[in-house]
Amino acid sequence: SQQGEEDPQALSIQEGENATMNCSYKTSINNLQWYRQNSGRGLVHLILIRSNEREKHSGRLRVTLDTSKKSSSLLITASRAADTASYFCATDAVWGYSTLTFGKGTMLLVSP
Amino acid sequence: DTAVSQTPKYLVTQMGNDKSIKCEQNLGHDTMYWYKQDSKKFLKIMFSYNNKELIINETVPNRFSPKSPDKAHLNLHINSLELGDSAVYFCASSPPGQGADTQYFGPGTRLTVL
């Protein structure tokens, strides 16, 4: 079964509000990454957090990781219409080959 | 100066045909991947190549055959196309020695099998 599960499946907010997306996974990981996919485009890497890290920031993005709960959250502050996209978490499992397993994504709509 | 490029962007074909999708990266990466994204946006790894050698083949039907002529290219050939092959196929690459660290994706190829 897939490793990452994002929640919610879809999120609709107004510009300026914060958006929080959650990701849960099943097995031990080396790292967890978040990617963005604009409609009809490829995925773009946003941020990577390693299993020994608890929080990471990049611009308006804040990612947390709780390995005891096997969960992560992505917070986008002061959202903009250009943030409208699907957001995916991806995990690099400790076992097996070094490859990423993606969740189904959260579709974020930011209205002006 | 495109980092990871794929051709074609759209591919519409009949069931039973054979088609190829090409991928090239100019990032100097050693590892390249093919992913399939279905209509529900679920993204699944199909193949991984490192320095032209197959590392991962995730239970993909043998109608799918990747070919890596050099480490900058990873092409995907599909024989006897089926309706269920309709999806968006993404090529990706990652830097040497970083395993499943940051991956760089191509723009995708939308395959429609009629």
XYZ file of N, CA and C in Angstrom:
678
model
N 0.853 -1.187 0.000
C 0.000 0.000 0.000
C 0.889 1.238 0.000
N 0.321 2.363 -0.418
C 1.148 3.549 -0.562
C 1.631 4.005 0.794
N 2.760 4.713 0.772
C 3.411 5.112 1.994
C 2.764 6.363 2.577
N 2.600 7.406 1.758
C 2.119 8.676 2.279
C 0.653 8.896 1.986
N -0.023 9.482 2.958
C -1.434 9.836 2.779
C -1.597 11.280 3.196
N -2.007 12.146 2.270
C -2.194 13.550 2.614
C -3.625 13.791 3.084
N -3.718 14.805 3.905
C -5.013 15.194 4.447
C -4.999 16.709 4.627
N -5.991 17.479 4.194
C -7.180 16.984 3.495
C -6.897 16.682 2.028
N -7.856 16.106 1.345
C -7.704 15.865 -0.087
C -7.789 17.172 -0.852
N -8.609 18.091 -0.360
C -8.745 19.384 -1.021
C -8.924 20.455 0.041
N -8.404 21.653 -0.248
C -8.450 22.763 0.701
C -8.666 24.037 -0.084
N -9.659 24.821 0.348
C -9.958 26.069 -0.337
C -9.880 27.216 0.663
N -9.032 28.197 0.385
C -8.835 29.316 1.308
C -8.783 30.633 0.533
N -8.773 31.732 1.280
C -8.641 33.053 0.681
C -7.184 33.484 0.735
N -6.806 34.333 -0.204
C -5.459 34.908 -0.185
C -5.179 35.541 1.159
N -3.963 35.339 1.629
C -3.573 35.905 2.921
C -3.735 34.935 4.078
N -4.596 33.945 3.911
C -4.767 32.946 4.971
C -3.626 31.932 4.927
N -3.515 31.185 6.030
C -2.530 30.114 6.078
C -3.163 28.803 5.639
N -2.363 27.952 5.025
C -2.836 26.632 4.599
C -1.993 25.570 5.272
N -2.658 24.608 5.860
C -1.946 23.494 6.508
C -2.372 22.180 5.885
N -1.381 21.416 5.489
C -1.629 20.094 4.922
C -0.867 19.070 5.746
N -1.460 17.911 5.899
C -0.849 16.872 6.716
C -0.545 15.647 5.880
N 0.448 14.906 6.344
C 0.853 13.689 5.658
C 1.131 12.627 6.702
N 0.584 11.444 6.506
C 0.896 10.333 7.402
C 1.536 9.217 6.580
N 2.418 8.483 7.210
C 3.103 7.404 6.508
C 3.207 6.204 7.427
N 3.663 5.077 6.863
C 3.527 3.826 7.597
C 4.830 3.251 8.133
N 5.938 3.443 7.409
C 7.166 2.764 7.821
C 8.237 3.776 8.201
N 9.326 3.295 8.747
C 10.433 4.176 9.111
C 11.031 4.797 7.863
N 11.446 6.045 7.995
C 11.916 6.780 6.834
C 13.302 7.387 7.067
N 14.000 7.659 5.955
C 15.239 8.441 6.009
C 14.914 9.926 5.938
N 13.986 10.257 5.043
C 13.583 11.653 4.922
C 12.170 11.736 4.363
N 11.597 12.905 4.471
C 10.273 13.179 3.917
C 10.374 14.463 3.118
N 9.770 14.473 1.954
C 9.854 15.647 1.094
C 8.447 16.115 0.725
N 8.355 17.384 0.422
C 7.107 17.945 -0.097
C 7.363 18.490 -1.497
N 6.418 18.204 -2.391
C 6.491 18.663 -3.765
C 5.206 19.398 -4.106
N 5.307 20.316 -5.061
C 4.136 21.021 -5.579
C 3.968 20.667 -7.054
N 2.714 20.526 -7.466
C 2.414 20.270 -8.869
C 1.337 21.238 -9.320
N 1.718 22.153 -10.210
C 0.727 23.019 -10.825
C 0.008 22.219 -11.907
N -1.199 22.638 -12.213
C -2.034 21.901 -13.159
C -1.311 21.716 -14.487
N -1.225 20.466 -14.929
C -0.614 20.177 -16.219
C 0.899 20.270 -16.247
N 1.518 20.333 -15.081
C 2.970 20.477 -15.034
C 3.598 19.334 -14.238
N 4.932 19.318 -14.237
C 5.648 18.335 -13.435
C 5.729 18.758 -11.974
N 6.252 17.880 -11.154
C 6.384 18.174 -9.732
C 7.635 19.002 -9.480
N 7.524 19.909 -8.531
C 8.639 20.762 -8.145
C 8.939 20.533 -6.675
N 10.204 20.254 -6.376
C 10.597 20.005 -4.994
C 10.500 21.295 -4.173
N 9.892 21.191 -2.993
C 9.752 22.348 -2.111
C 10.728 22.289 -0.947
N 10.725 21.180 -0.255
C 11.502 21.112 0.984
C 11.708 19.656 1.381
N 12.843 19.385 2.011
C 13.164 18.039 2.488
C 13.467 18.129 3.978
N 12.912 17.210 4.734
C 13.200 17.161 6.168
C 13.684 15.750 6.497
N 14.797 15.674 7.204
C 15.375 14.370 7.506
C 14.750 13.813 8.781
N 14.914 12.520 8.956
C 14.231 11.848 10.068
C 14.704 12.345 11.428
N 15.901 12.950 11.503
C 16.384 13.445 12.787
C 16.063 14.935 12.988
N 15.296 15.505 12.075
C 14.877 16.897 12.201
C 13.416 16.959 12.593
N 13.036 18.021 13.271
C 11.647 18.153 13.722
C 10.923 19.278 13.009
N 11.671 20.265 12.561
C 11.030 21.405 11.906
C 12.023 22.027 10.928
N 11.456 22.545 9.839
C 12.298 23.196 8.849
C 11.509 24.307 8.193
N 12.212 25.398 7.856
C 11.557 26.537 7.232
C 12.218 26.829 5.898
N 11.393 27.308 4.974
C 11.918 27.803 3.706
C 10.963 28.864 3.205
N 11.350 30.129 3.351
C 10.463 31.223 2.953
C 9.150 31.163 3.706
N 8.035 31.070 2.981
C 6.715 31.006 3.621
C 6.312 29.576 3.984
N 7.200 28.641 3.793
C 6.906 27.237 4.089
C 7.494 26.835 5.435
N 6.699 26.073 6.169
C 7.189 25.481 7.415
C 6.759 24.022 7.431
N 7.720 23.155 7.610
C 7.438 21.717 7.645
C 7.794 21.183 9.015
N 6.939 20.342 9.546
C 7.237 19.648 10.796
C 7.218 18.150 10.535
N 7.950 17.436 11.352
C 8.001 15.981 11.242
C 7.929 15.381 12.633
N 7.010 14.467 12.817
C 6.875 13.736 14.081
C 7.033 12.251 13.766
N 8.232 11.735 13.966
C 8.481 10.335 13.594
C 7.772 9.363 14.535
N 7.459 9.809 15.737
C 6.748 8.899 16.653
C 5.319 8.684 16.189
N 4.748 9.704 15.561
C 3.382 9.588 15.027
C 3.387 9.296 13.531
N 4.582 9.220 12.949
C 4.714 8.989 11.512
C 3.852 9.990 10.742
N 4.084 11.261 11.030
C 3.292 12.283 10.356
C 4.123 13.537 10.134
N 3.689 14.314 9.153
C 4.345 15.572 8.816
C 3.265 16.581 8.447
N 3.590 17.846 8.616
C 2.659 18.870 8.163
C 3.424 19.913 7.370
N 2.733 20.477 6.398
C 3.267 21.575 5.595
C 2.373 22.783 5.818
N 2.971 23.860 6.271
C 2.236 25.101 6.487
C 2.718 26.127 5.481
N 1.776 26.700 4.747
C 2.077 27.810 3.839
C 1.454 29.044 4.461
N 2.278 29.999 4.815
C 1.745 31.216 5.446
C 1.458 32.281 4.399
N 0.515 33.144 4.728
C 0.167 34.280 3.864
C 0.018 33.833 2.415
N -0.901 32.910 2.189
C -1.016 32.279 0.880
C -1.356 33.297 -0.213
N -0.972 32.916 -1.430
C -1.215 33.736 -2.611
C -1.943 32.898 -3.643
N -2.608 33.556 -4.576
C -3.306 32.815 -5.637
C -2.341 31.902 -6.381
N -1.086 32.314 -6.499
C -0.084 31.504 -7.216
C 0.275 30.227 -6.475
N -0.140 30.111 -5.214
C 0.106 28.877 -4.462
C -0.887 27.781 -4.839
N -1.906 28.126 -5.611
C -2.889 27.132 -6.055
C -2.182 26.021 -6.819
N -2.306 24.805 -6.303
C -1.587 23.662 -6.869
C -1.961 22.434 -6.060
N -1.442 21.289 -6.482
C -1.528 20.076 -5.655
C -0.199 19.905 -4.933
N -0.293 19.479 -3.690
C 0.902 19.313 -2.866
C 1.012 17.851 -2.445
N 2.205 17.293 -2.666
C 2.434 15.883 -2.385
C 3.539 15.720 -1.355
N 3.332 14.785 -0.440
C 4.450 14.375 0.391
C 5.039 13.104 -0.203
N 6.324 12.911 0.000
C 7.014 11.729 -0.518
C 8.004 11.266 0.529
N 8.057 9.975 0.731
C 8.935 9.429 1.764
C 9.990 8.521 1.146
N 11.152 8.570 1.750
C 12.257 7.687 1.398
C 12.357 6.663 2.527
N 11.845 5.468 2.292
C 11.792 4.461 3.343
C 13.182 3.938 3.686
N 13.360 3.558 4.926
C 14.636 3.016 5.384
C 14.928 1.691 4.699
N 13.863 0.901 4.507
C 14.055 -0.412 3.891
C 14.060 -0.266 2.377
N 14.564 -1.283 1.714
C 14.449 -1.348 0.260
C 15.359 -0.373 -0.465
N 15.030 -0.083 -1.692
C 15.845 0.777 -2.529
C 15.630 2.232 -2.145
N 16.594 3.060 -2.540
C 16.453 4.497 -2.307
C 15.539 5.066 -3.366
N 14.274 5.105 -3.068
C 13.315 5.682 -3.992
C 12.217 6.342 -3.188
N 11.478 7.217 -3.830
C 10.421 7.955 -3.147
C 9.063 7.305 -3.374
N 8.254 7.313 -2.332
C 6.872 6.866 -2.425
C 5.981 8.061 -2.144
N 5.123 8.376 -3.094
C 4.299 9.576 -3.026
C 2.907 9.270 -2.494
N 2.332 10.266 -1.803
C 0.936 10.215 -1.419
C 0.064 10.695 -2.572
N -1.237 10.776 -2.320
C -2.173 11.165 -3.376
C -2.318 12.670 -3.501
N -1.796 13.404 -2.565
C -1.778 14.848 -2.708
C -2.947 15.570 -2.094
N -2.724 16.833 -1.789
C -3.776 17.761 -1.351
C -3.889 18.831 -2.407
N -5.119 19.039 -2.895
C -5.328 20.077 -3.896
C -5.671 21.375 -3.162
N -4.842 22.378 -3.308
C -5.039 23.666 -2.638
C -5.533 24.700 -3.638
N -6.627 25.359 -3.291
C -7.149 26.450 -4.109
C -7.111 27.718 -3.277
N -6.376 28.710 -3.758
C -6.297 29.992 -3.071
C -7.020 31.025 -3.916
N -8.100 31.571 -3.369
C -8.907 32.525 -4.116
C -8.477 33.954 -3.806
N -8.451 34.806 -4.838
C -8.042 36.202 -4.615
C -9.040 36.949 -3.732
N 17.496 25.944 -21.718
C 18.188 25.520 -20.505
C 17.316 24.618 -19.637
N 16.367 23.901 -20.302
C 15.454 23.026 -19.571
C 16.240 21.946 -18.859
N 15.901 21.667 -17.588
C 16.666 20.721 -16.806
C 16.319 19.279 -17.193
N 15.037 18.937 -17.108
C 14.568 17.610 -17.483
C 13.483 17.813 -18.540
N 13.711 17.283 -19.708
C 12.742 17.476 -20.787
C 12.217 16.132 -21.261
N 10.972 16.152 -21.699
C 10.326 14.942 -22.210
C 9.661 15.263 -23.530
N 9.669 14.298 -24.416
C 8.908 14.436 -25.660
C 8.254 13.114 -25.993
N 7.028 13.139 -26.500
C 6.208 14.335 -26.711
C 5.495 14.766 -25.431
N 4.843 15.905 -25.461
C 4.058 16.354 -24.315
C 2.695 15.649 -24.288
N 2.150 15.426 -25.470
C 0.884 14.710 -25.592
C 1.054 13.577 -26.598
N 0.410 12.466 -26.313
C 0.490 11.313 -27.200
C -0.869 10.635 -27.199
N -1.518 10.625 -28.355
C -2.816 9.978 -28.496
C -2.653 8.863 -29.519
N -3.054 7.659 -29.150
C -2.807 6.524 -30.011
C -3.872 5.455 -29.816
N -3.891 4.504 -30.702
C -4.874 3.431 -30.646
C -4.339 2.260 -29.820
N -5.254 1.520 -29.252
C -4.901 0.275 -28.551
C -4.096 -0.617 -29.473
N -3.119 -1.291 -28.928
C -2.328 -2.243 -29.695
C -1.085 -1.661 -30.333
N -1.027 -0.329 -30.406
C 0.151 0.308 -31.010
C 1.347 0.267 -30.057
N 2.526 0.541 -30.644
C 3.762 0.668 -29.866
C 4.195 2.125 -29.920
N 4.583 2.668 -28.780
C 5.004 4.066 -28.749
C 6.197 4.245 -27.816
N 6.914 5.346 -28.014
C 8.054 5.674 -27.151
C 7.938 7.093 -26.631
N 8.434 7.263 -25.420
C 8.545 8.589 -24.810
C 10.024 8.798 -24.490
N 10.518 9.997 -24.831
C 11.940 10.260 -24.600
C 12.125 11.208 -23.429
N 13.223 11.022 -22.733
C 13.551 11.891 -21.612
C 15.036 12.207 -21.639
N 15.337 13.474 -21.395
C 16.726 13.907 -21.341
C 16.915 14.859 -20.177
N 18.030 14.729 -19.473
C 18.339 15.684 -18.411
C 19.740 16.239 -18.641
N 19.873 17.549 -18.425
C 21.169 18.212 -18.610
C 21.751 18.676 -17.282
N 21.391 17.953 -16.219
C 21.822 18.330 -14.872
C 23.044 17.550 -14.413
N 23.489 16.608 -15.221
C 24.638 15.788 -14.828
C 24.309 14.742 -13.780
N 23.031 14.447 -13.620
C 22.611 13.470 -12.612
C 22.901 12.043 -13.067
N 23.133 11.185 -12.068
C 23.405 9.774 -12.368
C 22.149 8.923 -12.406
N 21.129 9.348 -11.670
C 19.948 8.501 -11.499
C 18.746 9.123 -12.190
N 18.026 8.302 -12.929
C 16.818 8.751 -13.615
C 15.680 7.790 -13.332
N 14.463 8.315 -13.420
C 13.276 7.560 -13.023
C 12.161 7.763 -14.054
N 11.276 6.797 -14.086
C 9.984 6.967 -14.747
C 8.890 6.730 -13.720
N 7.910 7.661 -13.700
C 6.746 7.552 -12.842
C 5.492 7.563 -13.714
N 4.437 6.937 -13.200
C 3.129 6.990 -13.840
C 2.154 7.673 -12.884
N 1.439 8.690 -13.384
C 0.428 9.362 -12.560
C -0.942 9.083 -13.160
N -1.790 8.436 -12.373
C -3.103 8.060 -12.900
C -4.090 9.217 -12.809
N -5.326 8.928 -13.186
C -6.354 9.975 -13.262
C -6.684 10.555 -11.891
N -6.364 9.816 -10.828
C -6.606 10.316 -9.469
C -5.363 10.986 -8.899
N -4.386 11.234 -9.759
C -3.154 11.938 -9.407
C -2.201 11.105 -8.557
N -2.453 9.807 -8.438
C -1.541 8.963 -7.687
C -0.290 8.719 -8.516
N 0.861 9.033 -7.942
C 2.135 8.961 -8.645
C 2.887 7.720 -8.181
N 3.235 6.843 -9.121
C 3.883 5.580 -8.751
C 5.163 5.391 -9.535
N 6.215 4.997 -8.832
C 7.493 4.733 -9.490
C 7.349 3.519 -10.391
N 7.940 3.603 -11.579
C 7.951 2.466 -12.493
C 9.362 1.879 -12.577
N 10.312 2.737 -12.899
C 11.694 2.295 -13.089
C 12.651 3.319 -12.493
N 13.817 2.800 -12.122
C 14.909 3.668 -11.728
C 16.184 3.151 -12.374
N 16.950 4.060 -12.947
C 18.224 3.713 -13.570
C 19.325 4.526 -12.901
N 20.438 3.878 -12.653
C 21.607 4.581 -12.152
C 22.774 4.318 -13.088
N 23.310 5.369 -13.669
C 24.410 5.216 -14.620
C 24.117 4.163 -15.678
N 22.984 4.270 -16.279
C 22.518 3.416 -17.378
C 22.134 2.003 -16.942
N 22.185 1.714 -15.653
C 21.822 0.373 -15.210
C 20.497 0.375 -14.449
N 19.654 -0.603 -14.747
C 18.352 -0.710 -14.095
C 18.527 -1.058 -12.629
N 17.896 -0.264 -11.763
C 17.947 -0.535 -10.333
C 16.599 -1.042 -9.839
N 15.549 -0.377 -10.287
C 14.218 -0.704 -9.789
C 13.289 -0.971 -10.958
N 12.526 -2.042 -10.845
C 11.441 -2.297 -11.781
C 10.258 -2.694 -10.910
N 9.352 -1.749 -10.729
C 8.269 -1.950 -9.763
C 7.087 -2.679 -10.380
N 7.225 -3.966 -10.574
C 6.139 -4.821 -11.088
C 5.392 -4.163 -12.244
N 6.161 -3.660 -13.157
C 5.573 -3.060 -14.350
C 5.484 -4.152 -15.416
N 4.365 -4.215 -16.170
C 4.265 -5.240 -17.225
C 5.458 -5.164 -18.172
N 5.864 -6.308 -18.702
C 7.044 -6.286 -19.568
C 6.750 -5.680 -20.931
N 5.544 -5.170 -21.139
C 5.271 -4.358 -22.332
C 6.001 -3.015 -22.242
N 6.387 -2.644 -21.022
C 7.117 -1.400 -20.806
C 8.602 -1.723 -20.758
N 9.362 -1.103 -21.638
C 10.802 -1.362 -21.621
C 11.560 -0.054 -21.639
N 12.242 0.262 -20.532
C 13.072 1.456 -20.501
C 14.399 1.184 -21.208
N 14.950 2.261 -21.769
C 16.261 2.132 -22.408
C 17.067 3.370 -22.053
N 18.289 3.149 -21.604
C 19.150 4.275 -21.243
C 20.415 4.216 -22.084
N 20.455 4.954 -23.198
C 21.643 4.927 -24.062
C 22.857 5.578 -23.414
N 22.615 6.530 -22.540
C 23.672 7.158 -21.756
C 23.021 7.740 -20.513
N 23.814 8.214 -19.577
C 23.204 8.575 -18.288
C 22.361 9.837 -18.347
N 22.387 10.541 -19.477
C 21.551 11.735 -19.605
C 20.194 11.431 -20.229
N 20.008 10.215 -20.690
C 18.771 9.859 -21.378
C 18.160 8.595 -20.790
N 16.841 8.633 -20.647
C 16.110 7.434 -20.249
C 14.793 7.445 -21.012
N 14.704 6.573 -22.001
C 13.514 6.510 -22.842
C 12.617 5.374 -22.375
N 11.341 5.516 -22.672
C 10.365 4.508 -22.269
C 9.622 4.036 -23.514
N 9.743 2.759 -23.807
C 9.039 2.183 -24.941
C 7.899 1.312 -24.420
N 6.737 1.473 -25.026
C 5.571 0.704 -24.582
C 5.013 -0.070 -25.774
N 4.951 -1.378 -25.625
C 4.397 -2.239 -26.688
C 2.930 -2.536 -26.416
N 2.206 -2.798 -27.500
C 0.811 -3.272 -27.387
C 0.020 -2.465 -26.371
N -0.095 -1.198 -26.617
C -0.737 -0.288 -25.669
C -2.157 -0.724 -25.339
N -2.503 -0.563 -24.058
C -3.832 -0.906 -23.555
C -4.507 0.352 -23.012
N -5.834 0.280 -22.904
C -6.593 1.430 -22.389
C -6.068 1.880 -21.021
N -5.720 0.905 -20.190
C -5.259 1.220 -18.834
C -3.907 1.889 -18.781
N -3.239 1.980 -19.918
C -1.949 2.677 -19.948
C -2.134 4.185 -20.018
N -3.358 4.628 -20.263
C -3.627 6.062 -20.318
C -3.301 6.690 -18.971
N -2.431 7.674 -19.000
C -1.954 8.307 -17.771
C -0.980 9.414 -18.173
N -0.459 10.098 -17.169
C 0.639 11.037 -17.411
C 1.916 10.383 -16.922
N 2.921 10.344 -17.760
C 4.194 9.710 -17.434
C 5.234 10.797 -17.198
N 5.885 10.712 -16.042
C 6.892 11.693 -15.673
C 8.262 11.037 -15.596
N 9.216 11.726 -16.168
C 10.616 11.372 -16.017
C 11.187 12.264 -14.917
N 12.134 11.753 -14.173
C 12.778 12.550 -13.127
C 14.240 12.126 -13.019
N 15.035 12.978 -12.381
C 16.429 12.617 -12.145
C 16.830 13.129 -10.767
N 17.884 12.559 -10.231
C 18.382 13.022 -8.935
C 19.900 13.010 -8.967
N 20.494 13.885 -8.120
C 21.951 14.034 -8.140
C 22.673 12.768 -7.703
N 23.940 12.655 -8.045
C 24.697 11.467 -7.664
C 24.863 11.367 -6.160
N 24.801 10.133 -5.660
C 25.082 9.863 -4.258
C 24.014 10.300 -3.299
N 22.890 10.797 -3.798
C 21.889 11.295 -2.859
C 20.657 10.406 -2.781
N 20.736 9.257 -3.405
C 19.649 8.295 -3.260
C 18.305 8.900 -3.558
N 17.418 8.850 -2.594
C 16.071 9.354 -2.805
C 15.949 10.779 -2.291
N 17.011 11.564 -2.383
C 16.897 12.977 -2.074
C 16.195 13.696 -3.215
N 16.341 14.991 -3.260
C 15.590 15.824 -4.192
C 15.577 15.260 -5.606
N 14.384 15.181 -6.156
C 14.238 14.732 -7.527
C 13.724 15.886 -8.372
N 14.176 15.898 -9.610
C 13.825 16.955 -10.553
C 12.971 16.322 -11.650
N 11.768 16.849 -11.793
C 10.803 16.220 -12.692
C 10.724 16.932 -14.034
N 10.446 16.134 -15.058
C 10.111 16.689 -16.352
C 8.665 17.166 -16.366
N 8.230 17.765 -17.457
C 6.881 18.332 -17.538
C 5.788 17.292 -17.732
N 6.165 16.059 -18.023
C 5.169 15.007 -18.176
C 4.763 14.782 -19.629
N 4.346 13.565 -19.907
C 3.785 13.190 -21.201
C 2.401 12.593 -20.947
N 1.376 13.252 -21.477
C 0.010 12.742 -21.286
C -0.292 11.752 -22.398
N -0.402 10.488 -22.027
C -0.688 9.411 -22.988
C -2.166 9.057 -22.925
N -2.816 9.101 -24.064
C -4.225 8.703 -24.159
C -4.321 7.558 -25.145
N -4.823 6.424 -24.671
C -4.982 5.249 -25.520
C -6.468 5.090 -25.837
N -6.782 5.096 -27.109
C -8.196 5.030 -27.535
C -8.599 3.611 -27.923
